[in-house]
Amino acid sequence: MQKILILDYGSQYTQLIARKIRELQAYCEIHPHDWLAENINAFAPSGIILSGGPNSAMAAGAPAIQPAVFSAGVPVLGLCYGMQVMALALGGEVEVATHHEYGQATVHADHTASLFAGLPQEPLPVLMSHGDRVLRPPAGFTIIAKSDSSPVAAMADETRRLYGLQFHPETAHTLHGREILERFVRGICQVKATWTMSNFVTRETEVIRRRVGDEGVLLGLSGGVDSAVVAALLHHAIGEQLHCVLVDHGLMRAGEADEVKTVFEDHFGVNLTIINAADKFFSALRGVEDPEEKRRHIGRLFVEEFEAQARKFSDTVRWLAQGTIYPDVVESAGDGAGKAVIKSHHNVGGLPERLNLKLLEPLRNLFKDEVRQLGLTLSLPERLVQRHPFPGPGLAVRVLGEVTPERAEIARQADAVYMEELETTTLYATVSQAFAVLLPVRSVGVMGDDRTYDNVVALRAVTTDDFMTADWARLPDDFLARVSSRIINTVAGVNRVVYDISSKPPATVEWE
Ligand code: XMP
Protein backbone atom coordinates (compact mmCIF):
# COMPACT_ATOMS: atom_id res chain seq x y z
CA MET A 1 0.00 0.00 0.00
CA GLN A 2 1.30 3.48 -0.86
CA LYS A 3 1.97 5.64 2.21
CA ILE A 4 2.86 9.17 3.18
CA LEU A 5 5.18 9.62 6.16
CA ILE A 6 4.59 12.61 8.43
CA LEU A 7 7.57 13.52 10.58
CA ASP A 8 6.45 15.40 13.67
CA TYR A 9 8.31 18.45 14.91
CA GLY A 10 5.74 19.05 17.65
CA SER A 11 3.10 21.15 15.90
CA GLN A 12 -0.36 21.34 17.41
CA TYR A 13 -1.58 20.64 13.85
CA THR A 14 0.33 17.39 13.18
CA GLN A 15 -2.70 15.14 13.69
CA LEU A 16 -4.75 17.49 11.57
CA ILE A 17 -2.25 17.07 8.70
CA ALA A 18 -2.68 13.30 9.00
CA ARG A 19 -6.46 13.53 9.03
CA LYS A 20 -6.44 15.73 5.93
CA ILE A 21 -4.17 13.30 4.08
CA ARG A 22 -6.42 10.39 5.08
CA GLU A 23 -9.43 12.36 3.81
CA LEU A 24 -7.68 12.33 0.44
CA GLN A 25 -7.89 8.53 0.76
CA ALA A 26 -4.12 8.25 1.12
CA TYR A 27 -2.71 6.29 4.05
CA CYS A 28 -0.23 8.12 6.27
CA GLU A 29 1.45 7.70 9.62
CA ILE A 30 2.96 10.18 12.08
CA HIS A 31 6.39 9.45 13.50
CA PRO A 32 8.90 11.52 15.48
CA HIS A 33 11.19 13.84 13.50
CA ASP A 34 14.20 11.79 14.60
CA TRP A 35 12.72 8.46 13.56
CA LEU A 36 15.59 6.15 12.68
CA ALA A 37 16.78 6.06 9.07
CA GLU A 38 16.23 2.29 8.97
CA ASN A 39 12.61 2.82 10.03
CA ILE A 40 12.09 5.40 7.30
CA ASN A 41 13.55 3.07 4.71
CA ALA A 42 11.51 0.11 5.94
CA PHE A 43 8.33 2.24 5.91
CA ALA A 44 9.04 2.98 2.22
CA PRO A 45 6.98 6.17 1.96
CA SER A 46 5.81 7.58 -1.37
CA GLY A 47 6.28 11.07 0.06
CA ILE A 48 7.33 12.78 3.29
CA ILE A 49 5.73 15.74 5.07
CA LEU A 50 7.64 17.66 7.74
CA SER A 51 5.25 19.22 10.24
CA GLY A 52 5.46 22.60 11.88
CA GLY A 53 6.79 22.96 15.40
CA PRO A 54 7.24 25.33 18.31
CA ASN A 55 11.04 25.72 18.07
CA SER A 56 13.23 28.25 16.34
CA ALA A 57 15.10 26.45 13.56
CA MET A 58 18.08 28.72 14.30
CA ALA A 59 18.31 27.83 18.01
CA ALA A 60 21.17 25.67 19.23
CA GLY A 61 20.05 22.05 19.43
CA ALA A 62 16.83 22.70 17.47
CA PRO A 63 15.39 19.53 15.86
CA ALA A 64 16.93 19.15 12.39
CA ILE A 65 16.31 16.99 9.32
CA GLN A 66 18.11 13.72 9.09
CA PRO A 67 19.81 12.86 5.79
CA ALA A 68 17.55 9.80 5.35
CA VAL A 69 14.68 12.18 4.51
CA PHE A 70 16.46 13.40 1.39
CA SER A 71 18.13 10.10 0.52
CA ALA A 72 14.73 8.32 0.48
CA GLY A 73 14.40 9.75 -3.04
CA VAL A 74 10.73 10.71 -2.62
CA PRO A 75 9.04 14.13 -2.67
CA VAL A 76 9.30 16.12 0.57
CA LEU A 77 6.95 18.88 1.72
CA GLY A 78 7.98 21.04 4.68
CA LEU A 79 5.26 23.00 6.45
CA CYS A 80 6.21 26.09 8.47
CA TYR A 81 9.04 24.86 10.77
CA GLY A 82 9.43 21.93 8.35
CA MET A 83 10.13 24.40 5.55
CA GLN A 84 12.59 26.36 7.67
CA VAL A 85 14.66 23.31 8.63
CA MET A 86 14.64 22.21 5.02
CA ALA A 87 15.87 25.63 3.90
CA LEU A 88 18.63 25.59 6.52
CA ALA A 89 19.69 22.02 5.78
CA LEU A 90 20.12 22.78 2.07
CA GLY A 91 21.96 26.09 2.43
CA GLY A 92 19.16 28.66 2.45
CA GLU A 93 18.84 31.58 4.85
CA VAL A 94 16.40 31.78 7.75
CA GLU A 95 15.73 34.89 9.80
CA VAL A 96 15.04 34.64 13.52
CA ALA A 97 11.68 36.15 14.42
CA THR A 98 11.27 39.47 16.09
CA HIS A 99 7.59 38.65 16.60
CA HIS A 100 5.20 35.74 16.05
CA GLU A 101 2.88 36.12 13.07
CA TYR A 102 -0.44 34.48 13.77
CA GLY A 103 -3.61 34.78 11.76
CA GLN A 104 -5.03 35.15 8.31
CA ALA A 105 -2.68 36.43 5.60
CA THR A 106 -2.89 36.68 1.85
CA VAL A 107 -0.32 35.10 -0.43
CA HIS A 108 0.30 35.58 -4.13
CA ALA A 109 1.02 32.16 -5.55
CA ASP A 110 2.77 31.17 -8.76
CA HIS A 111 0.23 29.03 -10.57
CA THR A 112 2.84 27.39 -12.76
CA ALA A 113 4.17 25.67 -9.61
CA SER A 114 2.90 22.10 -9.31
CA LEU A 115 1.58 22.68 -5.75
CA PHE A 116 -0.72 25.47 -6.97
CA ALA A 117 -1.57 24.17 -10.46
CA GLY A 118 -5.15 24.83 -11.46
CA LEU A 119 -6.09 26.86 -8.38
CA PRO A 120 -8.13 30.05 -9.00
CA GLN A 121 -5.89 32.90 -10.18
CA GLU A 122 -6.46 35.18 -7.22
CA PRO A 123 -4.73 36.05 -3.93
CA LEU A 124 -4.96 33.11 -1.55
CA PRO A 125 -6.13 33.55 2.05
CA VAL A 126 -3.97 31.35 4.30
CA LEU A 127 -3.30 30.72 7.98
CA MET A 128 0.14 31.89 9.08
CA SER A 129 1.45 30.87 12.48
CA HIS A 130 5.20 31.23 12.67
CA GLY A 131 8.11 33.01 14.25
CA ASP A 132 11.15 32.51 11.99
CA ARG A 133 10.88 32.95 8.24
CA VAL A 134 12.89 31.94 5.20
CA LEU A 135 14.71 34.95 3.69
CA ARG A 136 16.48 33.17 0.84
CA PRO A 137 15.67 29.68 -0.44
CA PRO A 138 18.50 27.19 -1.04
CA ALA A 139 20.14 26.86 -4.47
CA GLY A 140 17.86 25.05 -6.93
CA PHE A 141 14.65 26.38 -5.31
CA THR A 142 12.38 29.07 -6.70
CA ILE A 143 10.00 31.24 -4.71
CA ILE A 144 6.47 30.11 -5.58
CA ALA A 145 4.45 32.34 -3.22
CA LYS A 146 4.97 35.64 -1.42
CA SER A 147 3.07 37.65 1.13
CA ASP A 148 3.60 41.10 2.61
CA SER A 149 5.30 39.64 5.65
CA SER A 150 6.96 36.57 4.09
CA PRO A 151 9.25 37.14 1.10
CA VAL A 152 9.30 33.34 0.75
CA ALA A 153 5.79 32.15 1.63
CA ALA A 154 6.41 29.00 -0.43
CA MET A 155 9.36 27.50 -2.28
CA ALA A 156 9.92 24.59 -4.63
CA ASP A 157 12.68 22.66 -6.30
CA GLU A 158 10.67 20.82 -8.94
CA THR A 159 13.70 18.80 -10.09
CA ARG A 160 14.46 17.30 -6.69
CA ARG A 161 10.74 17.41 -5.79
CA LEU A 162 11.30 19.37 -2.57
CA TYR A 163 8.66 21.86 -1.42
CA GLY A 164 8.06 24.23 1.47
CA LEU A 165 5.03 26.21 2.63
CA GLN A 166 5.30 28.87 5.31
CA PHE A 167 1.56 28.65 5.92
CA HIS A 168 -0.70 25.80 7.08
CA PRO A 169 -2.68 24.08 4.29
CA GLU A 170 -4.08 21.58 6.83
CA THR A 171 -6.30 24.12 8.59
CA ALA A 172 -9.69 25.30 7.39
CA HIS A 173 -8.37 28.90 7.51
CA THR A 174 -6.28 28.26 4.39
CA LEU A 175 -8.55 28.46 1.37
CA HIS A 176 -7.83 25.59 -1.06
CA GLY A 177 -5.59 23.96 1.58
CA ARG A 178 -7.09 20.60 0.74
CA GLU A 179 -6.35 21.10 -2.97
CA ILE A 180 -2.74 22.07 -2.21
CA LEU A 181 -2.24 18.89 -0.16
CA GLU A 182 -3.95 16.96 -2.94
CA ARG A 183 -1.50 18.40 -5.51
CA PHE A 184 1.31 17.07 -3.32
CA VAL A 185 -0.12 13.66 -2.45
CA ARG A 186 -1.84 12.79 -5.69
CA GLY A 187 0.00 14.88 -8.29
CA ILE A 188 3.57 14.96 -7.03
CA CYS A 189 3.81 11.76 -4.94
CA GLN A 190 1.43 9.88 -7.29
CA VAL A 191 -0.39 8.21 -4.40
CA LYS A 192 -3.65 6.65 -5.56
CA ALA A 193 -6.95 6.97 -3.65
CA THR A 194 -7.00 3.49 -2.15
CA TRP A 195 -7.37 4.28 1.56
CA THR A 196 -11.09 3.57 1.96
CA MET A 197 -12.84 1.77 4.76
CA SER A 198 -14.11 -0.97 2.47
CA ASN A 199 -10.52 -1.65 1.37
CA PHE A 200 -9.56 -1.56 5.05
CA VAL A 201 -12.14 -4.25 5.85
CA THR A 202 -10.82 -6.51 3.10
CA ARG A 203 -7.20 -6.05 4.11
CA GLU A 204 -7.70 -6.15 7.86
CA THR A 205 -9.93 -9.23 7.67
CA GLU A 206 -7.03 -11.07 6.03
CA VAL A 207 -4.58 -9.81 8.66
CA ILE A 208 -6.85 -10.78 11.57
CA ARG A 209 -7.55 -14.26 10.17
CA ARG A 210 -3.86 -14.87 9.59
CA ARG A 211 -2.84 -13.68 13.08
CA VAL A 212 -5.61 -15.32 15.04
CA GLY A 213 -5.82 -18.62 13.17
CA ASP A 214 -8.40 -20.80 14.90
CA GLU A 215 -7.89 -19.27 18.37
CA GLY A 216 -10.60 -17.48 20.33
CA VAL A 217 -10.75 -13.71 20.91
CA LEU A 218 -12.29 -11.97 23.90
CA LEU A 219 -13.60 -8.39 23.71
CA GLY A 220 -15.10 -6.13 26.35
CA LEU A 221 -18.05 -4.22 24.88
CA SER A 222 -18.88 -0.93 26.58
CA GLY A 223 -21.68 0.54 24.49
CA GLY A 224 -19.16 3.02 23.07
CA VAL A 225 -18.30 3.41 19.39
CA ASP A 226 -14.75 2.02 19.41
CA SER A 227 -15.47 -1.33 21.05
CA ALA A 228 -18.65 -1.69 18.97
CA VAL A 229 -16.68 -1.24 15.75
CA VAL A 230 -14.01 -3.71 16.90
CA ALA A 231 -16.80 -6.22 17.59
CA ALA A 232 -18.33 -5.73 14.15
CA LEU A 233 -14.95 -6.04 12.43
CA LEU A 234 -13.90 -9.13 14.38
CA HIS A 235 -17.27 -10.76 13.91
CA HIS A 236 -16.93 -10.14 10.18
CA ALA A 237 -13.41 -11.63 10.21
CA ILE A 238 -13.69 -14.59 12.59
CA GLY A 239 -17.40 -14.99 13.43
CA GLU A 240 -17.89 -17.60 16.16
CA GLN A 241 -14.33 -17.29 17.44
CA LEU A 242 -15.24 -13.92 18.96
CA HIS A 243 -16.64 -13.77 22.49
CA CYS A 244 -17.92 -10.43 23.76
CA VAL A 245 -18.45 -9.54 27.39
CA LEU A 246 -20.37 -6.55 28.64
CA VAL A 247 -19.94 -5.71 32.31
CA ASP A 248 -23.05 -3.70 33.18
CA HIS A 249 -22.01 -1.61 36.19
CA GLY A 250 -25.46 -0.08 36.52
CA LEU A 251 -23.98 3.27 35.51
CA MET A 252 -24.61 3.13 31.76
CA ARG A 253 -26.81 5.43 29.69
CA ALA A 254 -30.54 4.72 29.45
CA GLY A 255 -31.22 1.59 27.39
CA GLU A 256 -27.55 1.13 26.55
CA ALA A 257 -27.10 -2.48 27.64
CA ASP A 258 -30.33 -3.48 25.86
CA GLU A 259 -29.23 -1.71 22.72
CA VAL A 260 -25.88 -3.53 22.69
CA LYS A 261 -27.77 -6.81 23.09
CA THR A 262 -30.20 -6.00 20.29
CA VAL A 263 -27.51 -4.93 17.85
CA PHE A 264 -24.87 -7.55 18.54
CA GLU A 265 -26.65 -10.63 19.83
CA ASP A 266 -30.01 -10.39 18.10
CA HIS A 267 -28.96 -8.75 14.84
CA PHE A 268 -25.37 -9.86 14.19
CA GLY A 269 -25.52 -13.11 16.17
CA VAL A 270 -22.37 -12.31 18.13
CA ASN A 271 -21.52 -14.49 21.16
CA LEU A 272 -22.31 -12.06 23.98
CA THR A 273 -22.29 -12.43 27.75
CA ILE A 274 -23.85 -9.60 29.74
CA ILE A 275 -22.83 -9.52 33.40
CA ASN A 276 -25.19 -7.60 35.61
CA ALA A 277 -22.88 -6.39 38.35
CA ALA A 278 -24.75 -3.25 39.40
CA ASP A 279 -25.15 -4.34 43.03
CA LYS A 280 -21.44 -4.92 43.47
CA PHE A 281 -20.54 -1.53 41.98
CA PHE A 282 -23.10 0.36 44.06
CA SER A 283 -21.95 -1.30 47.28
CA ALA A 284 -18.34 -0.42 46.51
CA LEU A 285 -19.36 3.19 45.83
CA ARG A 286 -21.32 3.58 49.07
CA GLY A 287 -20.10 6.65 50.95
CA VAL A 288 -17.48 7.48 48.28
CA GLU A 289 -17.48 11.13 47.21
CA ASP A 290 -14.05 11.71 45.76
CA PRO A 291 -14.05 11.43 41.92
CA GLU A 292 -10.68 9.70 41.66
CA GLU A 293 -11.65 7.24 44.38
CA LYS A 294 -14.82 6.46 42.42
CA ARG A 295 -12.68 5.82 39.33
CA ARG A 296 -10.37 3.52 41.29
CA HIS A 297 -13.24 1.43 42.69
CA ILE A 298 -14.92 1.15 39.32
CA GLY A 299 -11.68 0.32 37.52
CA ARG A 300 -10.78 -2.38 40.04
CA LEU A 301 -14.24 -3.99 40.04
CA PHE A 302 -14.49 -3.84 36.27
CA VAL A 303 -11.23 -5.72 35.93
CA GLU A 304 -12.29 -8.28 38.56
CA GLU A 305 -15.60 -8.98 36.84
CA PHE A 306 -14.09 -9.08 33.38
CA GLU A 307 -11.27 -11.31 34.52
CA ALA A 308 -13.60 -13.77 36.23
CA GLN A 309 -15.57 -14.05 33.01
CA ALA A 310 -12.43 -14.32 30.88
CA ARG A 311 -11.23 -17.32 32.90
CA LYS A 312 -14.38 -19.19 31.84
CA PHE A 313 -13.13 -18.99 28.24
CA SER A 314 -9.59 -19.99 29.07
CA ASP A 315 -9.79 -23.21 27.03
CA THR A 316 -10.30 -21.48 23.72
CA VAL A 317 -9.48 -17.79 24.07
CA ARG A 318 -5.90 -16.68 23.40
CA TRP A 319 -6.47 -13.03 22.46
CA LEU A 320 -7.84 -9.91 24.12
CA ALA A 321 -9.16 -7.32 21.66
CA GLN A 322 -9.22 -3.64 22.50
CA GLY A 323 -10.65 -0.54 20.85
CA THR A 324 -7.44 1.50 20.97
CA ILE A 325 -7.43 4.14 18.22
CA TYR A 326 -4.69 6.18 16.51
CA PRO A 327 -4.77 9.35 18.66
CA ASP A 328 -4.13 7.08 21.69
CA VAL A 329 -0.99 5.54 20.26
CA VAL A 330 0.48 8.16 17.96
CA GLU A 331 4.04 8.94 18.91
CA SER A 332 4.34 12.65 19.30
CA ALA A 333 7.38 14.88 19.43
CA GLY A 334 5.27 17.10 21.64
CA ASP A 335 5.30 14.74 24.61
CA GLY A 336 9.05 14.93 24.92
CA ALA A 337 9.73 11.27 25.49
CA GLY A 338 8.23 10.36 22.11
CA LYS A 339 6.61 7.32 23.62
CA ALA A 340 3.18 5.94 22.97
CA VAL A 341 0.35 6.90 25.29
CA ILE A 342 -1.98 3.98 25.78
CA LYS A 343 -5.63 4.43 26.53
CA SER A 344 -6.66 3.48 30.03
CA HIS A 345 -10.30 3.10 29.03
CA HIS A 346 -11.97 0.79 31.53
CA ASN A 347 -8.54 0.33 33.00
CA VAL A 348 -7.81 -2.93 31.24
CA GLY A 349 -4.08 -2.19 31.44
CA GLY A 350 -2.25 -5.26 32.74
CA LEU A 351 -5.13 -7.60 31.91
CA PRO A 352 -3.57 -9.27 28.85
CA GLU A 353 -0.48 -10.21 30.87
CA ARG A 354 -2.44 -11.48 33.88
CA LEU A 355 -4.73 -13.55 31.70
CA ASN A 356 -1.84 -14.61 29.53
CA LEU A 357 -3.58 -13.27 26.43
CA LYS A 358 -2.13 -11.66 23.32
CA LEU A 359 -3.38 -8.17 22.48
CA LEU A 360 -5.37 -7.46 19.31
CA GLU A 361 -5.97 -3.79 18.44
CA PRO A 362 -7.37 -3.65 14.91
CA LEU A 363 -8.27 0.08 15.06
CA ARG A 364 -4.91 1.30 16.28
CA ASN A 365 -4.16 3.09 13.00
CA LEU A 366 -7.55 4.76 12.62
CA PHE A 367 -8.76 8.22 13.53
CA LYS A 368 -12.18 8.55 15.19
CA ASP A 369 -13.82 9.75 11.94
CA GLU A 370 -12.47 6.64 10.24
CA VAL A 371 -13.70 4.37 13.05
CA ARG A 372 -17.20 5.79 12.54
CA GLN A 373 -16.93 5.37 8.78
CA LEU A 374 -15.76 1.79 9.29
CA GLY A 375 -18.73 1.13 11.59
CA LEU A 376 -21.11 2.29 8.86
CA THR A 377 -19.26 0.18 6.27
CA LEU A 378 -19.80 -2.82 8.56
CA SER A 379 -23.54 -2.01 8.76
CA LEU A 380 -23.67 -0.83 12.36
CA PRO A 381 -26.67 1.43 13.01
CA GLU A 382 -25.98 5.13 12.38
CA ARG A 383 -27.25 5.98 15.89
CA LEU A 384 -24.65 3.77 17.58
CA VAL A 385 -21.83 4.91 15.31
CA GLN A 386 -22.51 8.63 15.79
CA ARG A 387 -22.92 8.33 19.54
CA HIS A 388 -21.16 10.85 21.80
CA PRO A 389 -18.29 9.52 23.91
CA PHE A 390 -19.16 8.27 27.38
CA PRO A 391 -16.62 7.96 30.19
CA GLY A 392 -15.62 4.49 31.45
CA PRO A 393 -16.87 5.23 35.01
CA GLY A 394 -20.20 6.20 33.45
CA LEU A 395 -22.82 8.00 35.49
CA ALA A 396 -20.66 7.68 38.63
CA VAL A 397 -18.81 10.85 37.58
CA ARG A 398 -22.07 12.53 36.60
CA VAL A 399 -23.73 12.00 39.96
CA LEU A 400 -21.66 14.42 41.99
CA GLY A 401 -20.90 13.32 45.52
CA GLU A 402 -22.12 9.92 46.71
CA VAL A 403 -23.55 7.62 44.04
CA THR A 404 -26.66 5.64 44.98
CA PRO A 405 -28.92 3.63 42.66
CA GLU A 406 -31.67 6.23 43.20
CA ARG A 407 -29.42 9.18 42.32
CA ALA A 408 -27.96 7.34 39.31
CA GLU A 409 -31.53 6.76 38.10
CA ILE A 410 -32.35 10.48 38.35
CA ALA A 411 -29.22 11.35 36.35
CA ARG A 412 -30.04 8.64 33.78
CA GLN A 413 -33.62 9.80 33.29
CA ALA A 414 -32.69 13.46 33.01
CA ASP A 415 -29.97 12.55 30.50
CA ALA A 416 -32.41 10.43 28.48
CA VAL A 417 -34.84 13.36 28.14
CA TYR A 418 -31.99 15.66 27.08
CA MET A 419 -30.67 13.12 24.52
CA GLU A 420 -34.12 12.52 23.09
CA GLU A 421 -34.67 16.24 22.55
CA LEU A 422 -31.19 16.62 21.02
CA GLU A 423 -31.93 13.79 18.63
CA THR A 424 -35.41 14.89 17.57
CA THR A 425 -34.19 18.44 16.93
CA THR A 426 -31.07 17.06 15.13
CA LEU A 427 -28.93 19.22 17.41
CA TYR A 428 -27.26 16.00 18.60
CA ALA A 429 -24.87 15.89 15.64
CA THR A 430 -23.91 19.55 16.04
CA VAL A 431 -22.30 19.02 19.46
CA SER A 432 -19.36 16.76 20.31
CA GLN A 433 -20.64 15.62 23.68
CA ALA A 434 -23.70 16.39 25.78
CA PHE A 435 -25.00 15.01 29.07
CA ALA A 436 -26.86 15.76 32.28
CA VAL A 437 -25.17 16.02 35.68
CA LEU A 438 -26.90 15.57 39.02
CA LEU A 439 -25.60 18.17 41.46
CA PRO A 440 -25.05 17.42 45.16
CA VAL A 441 -27.20 20.34 46.32
CA ARG A 442 -30.90 20.87 46.76
CA SER A 443 -32.79 24.02 45.88
CA VAL A 444 -36.13 25.47 46.81
CA GLY A 445 -38.93 25.50 44.27
CA VAL A 446 -42.67 25.74 44.01
CA MET A 447 -44.97 23.23 42.35
CA GLY A 448 -48.66 24.06 42.36
CA ASP A 449 -49.24 25.50 45.83
CA ASP A 450 -46.46 23.49 47.44
CA ARG A 451 -42.94 24.42 48.30
CA THR A 452 -40.37 21.83 47.08
CA TYR A 453 -36.82 21.27 48.22
CA ASP A 454 -35.26 19.07 45.55
CA ASN A 455 -32.36 18.21 43.27
CA VAL A 456 -30.67 20.37 40.64
CA VAL A 457 -29.65 18.99 37.24
CA ALA A 458 -26.99 20.71 35.14
CA LEU A 459 -26.97 20.28 31.37
CA ARG A 460 -23.61 20.24 29.58
CA ALA A 461 -22.92 20.40 25.84
CA VAL A 462 -19.56 21.08 24.21
CA THR A 463 -18.04 21.39 20.79
CA THR A 464 -14.46 20.27 20.28
CA ASP A 465 -12.08 18.70 17.78
CA ASP A 466 -10.02 16.65 20.19
CA PHE A 467 -11.43 17.04 23.75
CA MET A 468 -8.16 18.69 24.85
CA THR A 469 -9.93 22.03 24.62
CA ALA A 470 -13.67 22.53 24.25
CA ASP A 471 -16.18 25.35 23.95
CA TRP A 472 -19.63 25.26 25.53
CA ALA A 473 -22.29 24.82 22.88
CA ARG A 474 -24.63 27.74 22.20
CA LEU A 475 -27.83 25.66 22.21
CA PRO A 476 -30.97 27.64 21.34
CA ASP A 477 -32.92 29.16 24.25
CA ASP A 478 -36.22 27.59 23.25
CA PHE A 479 -34.56 24.19 23.07
CA LEU A 480 -33.09 24.58 26.57
CA ALA A 481 -36.43 25.81 27.86
CA ARG A 482 -38.19 22.70 26.52
CA VAL A 483 -35.60 20.31 27.97
CA SER A 484 -35.74 22.06 31.34
CA SER A 485 -39.50 21.93 31.48
CA ARG A 486 -39.64 18.25 30.42
CA ILE A 487 -37.03 17.22 33.00
CA ILE A 488 -38.70 19.09 35.87
CA ASN A 489 -42.11 17.73 34.93
CA THR A 490 -41.16 14.13 34.29
CA VAL A 491 -38.12 13.28 36.42
CA ALA A 492 -39.19 12.87 40.02
CA GLY A 493 -36.95 14.64 42.51
CA VAL A 494 -35.75 17.46 40.21
CA ASN A 495 -37.07 21.01 40.55
CA ARG A 496 -34.35 23.06 38.84
CA VAL A 497 -32.24 22.77 35.66
CA VAL A 498 -29.18 24.90 34.89
CA TYR A 499 -26.96 25.13 31.80
CA ASP A 500 -23.17 24.97 32.06
CA ILE A 501 -21.50 27.86 30.20
CA SER A 502 -17.86 27.00 30.96
CA SER A 503 -15.24 26.16 28.37
CA LYS A 504 -12.23 23.87 28.74
CA PRO A 505 -9.84 25.12 29.96
CA PRO A 506 -10.29 26.19 32.68
CA ALA A 507 -13.24 23.83 33.28
CA THR A 508 -13.12 20.19 32.10
CA VAL A 509 -15.80 18.52 30.03
CA GLU A 510 -16.95 16.27 32.86
CA TRP A 511 -17.73 17.81 36.26
CA GLU A 512 -15.74 15.20 38.16
P1 XMP B 1 -12.47 15.93 30.66
O1 XMP B 1 -13.49 15.90 31.72
O2 XMP B 1 -11.15 15.39 31.10
O3 XMP B 1 -13.01 14.92 29.53
O4 XMP B 1 -12.34 17.27 30.00
C1 XMP B 1 -12.44 14.75 28.26
C2 XMP B 1 -13.08 13.52 27.63
O5 XMP B 1 -12.70 12.34 28.37
C3 XMP B 1 -13.85 11.69 28.89
N1 XMP B 1 -13.51 11.19 30.23
C4 XMP B 1 -13.27 9.91 30.53
N2 XMP B 1 -13.27 8.81 29.75
N3 XMP B 1 -12.72 7.48 31.64
C5 XMP B 1 -13.01 7.59 30.32
O6 XMP B 1 -13.02 6.56 29.62
C6 XMP B 1 -12.69 8.54 32.50
O7 XMP B 1 -12.43 8.40 33.68
C7 XMP B 1 -12.99 9.82 31.89
N4 XMP B 1 -13.04 11.07 32.38
C8 XMP B 1 -13.37 11.89 31.36
C9 XMP B 1 -14.95 12.74 28.90
O8 XMP B 1 -16.24 12.15 28.85
C10 XMP B 1 -14.60 13.55 27.66
O9 XMP B 1 -15.08 12.92 26.49
Coordinates of C-alpha atoms and ligand atoms in Angstrom, one line a residue, residues 295 345 389 391-393 398 433 467 504 508-510, ligand 1:
R295 CA -12.7 5.8 39.3
H345 CA -10.3 3.1 29.0
P389 CA -18.3 9.5 23.9
P391 CA -16.6 8.0 30.2
G392 CA -15.6 4.5 31.4
P393 CA -16.9 5.2 35.0
R398 CA -22.1 12.5 36.6
Q433 CA -20.6 15.6 23.7
F467 CA -11.4 17.0 23.7
K504 CA -12.2 23.9 28.7
T508 CA -13.1 20.2 32.1
V509 CA -15.8 18.5 30.0
E510 CA -17.0 16.3 32.9
Ligands
XMP1 P1 -12.5 15.9 30.7 O1 -13.5 15.9 31.7 O2 -11.1 15.4 31.1 O3 -13.0 14.9 29.5 O4 -12.3 17.3 30.0 C1 -12.4 14.7 28.3 C2 -13.1 13.5 27.6 O5 -12.7 12.3 28.4 C3 -13.8 11.7 28.9 N1 -13.5 11.2 30.2 C4 -13.3 9.9 30.5 N2 -13.3 8.8 29.8 N3 -12.7 7.5 31.6 C5 -13.0 7.6 30.3 O6 -13.0 6.6 29.6 C6 -12.7 8.5 32.5 O7 -12.4 8.4 33.7 C7 -13.0 9.8 31.9 N4 -13.0 11.1 32.4 C8 -13.4 11.9 31.4 C9 -15.0 12.7 28.9 O8 -16.2 12.2 28.8 C10 -14.6 13.5 27.7 O9 -15.1 12.9 26.5

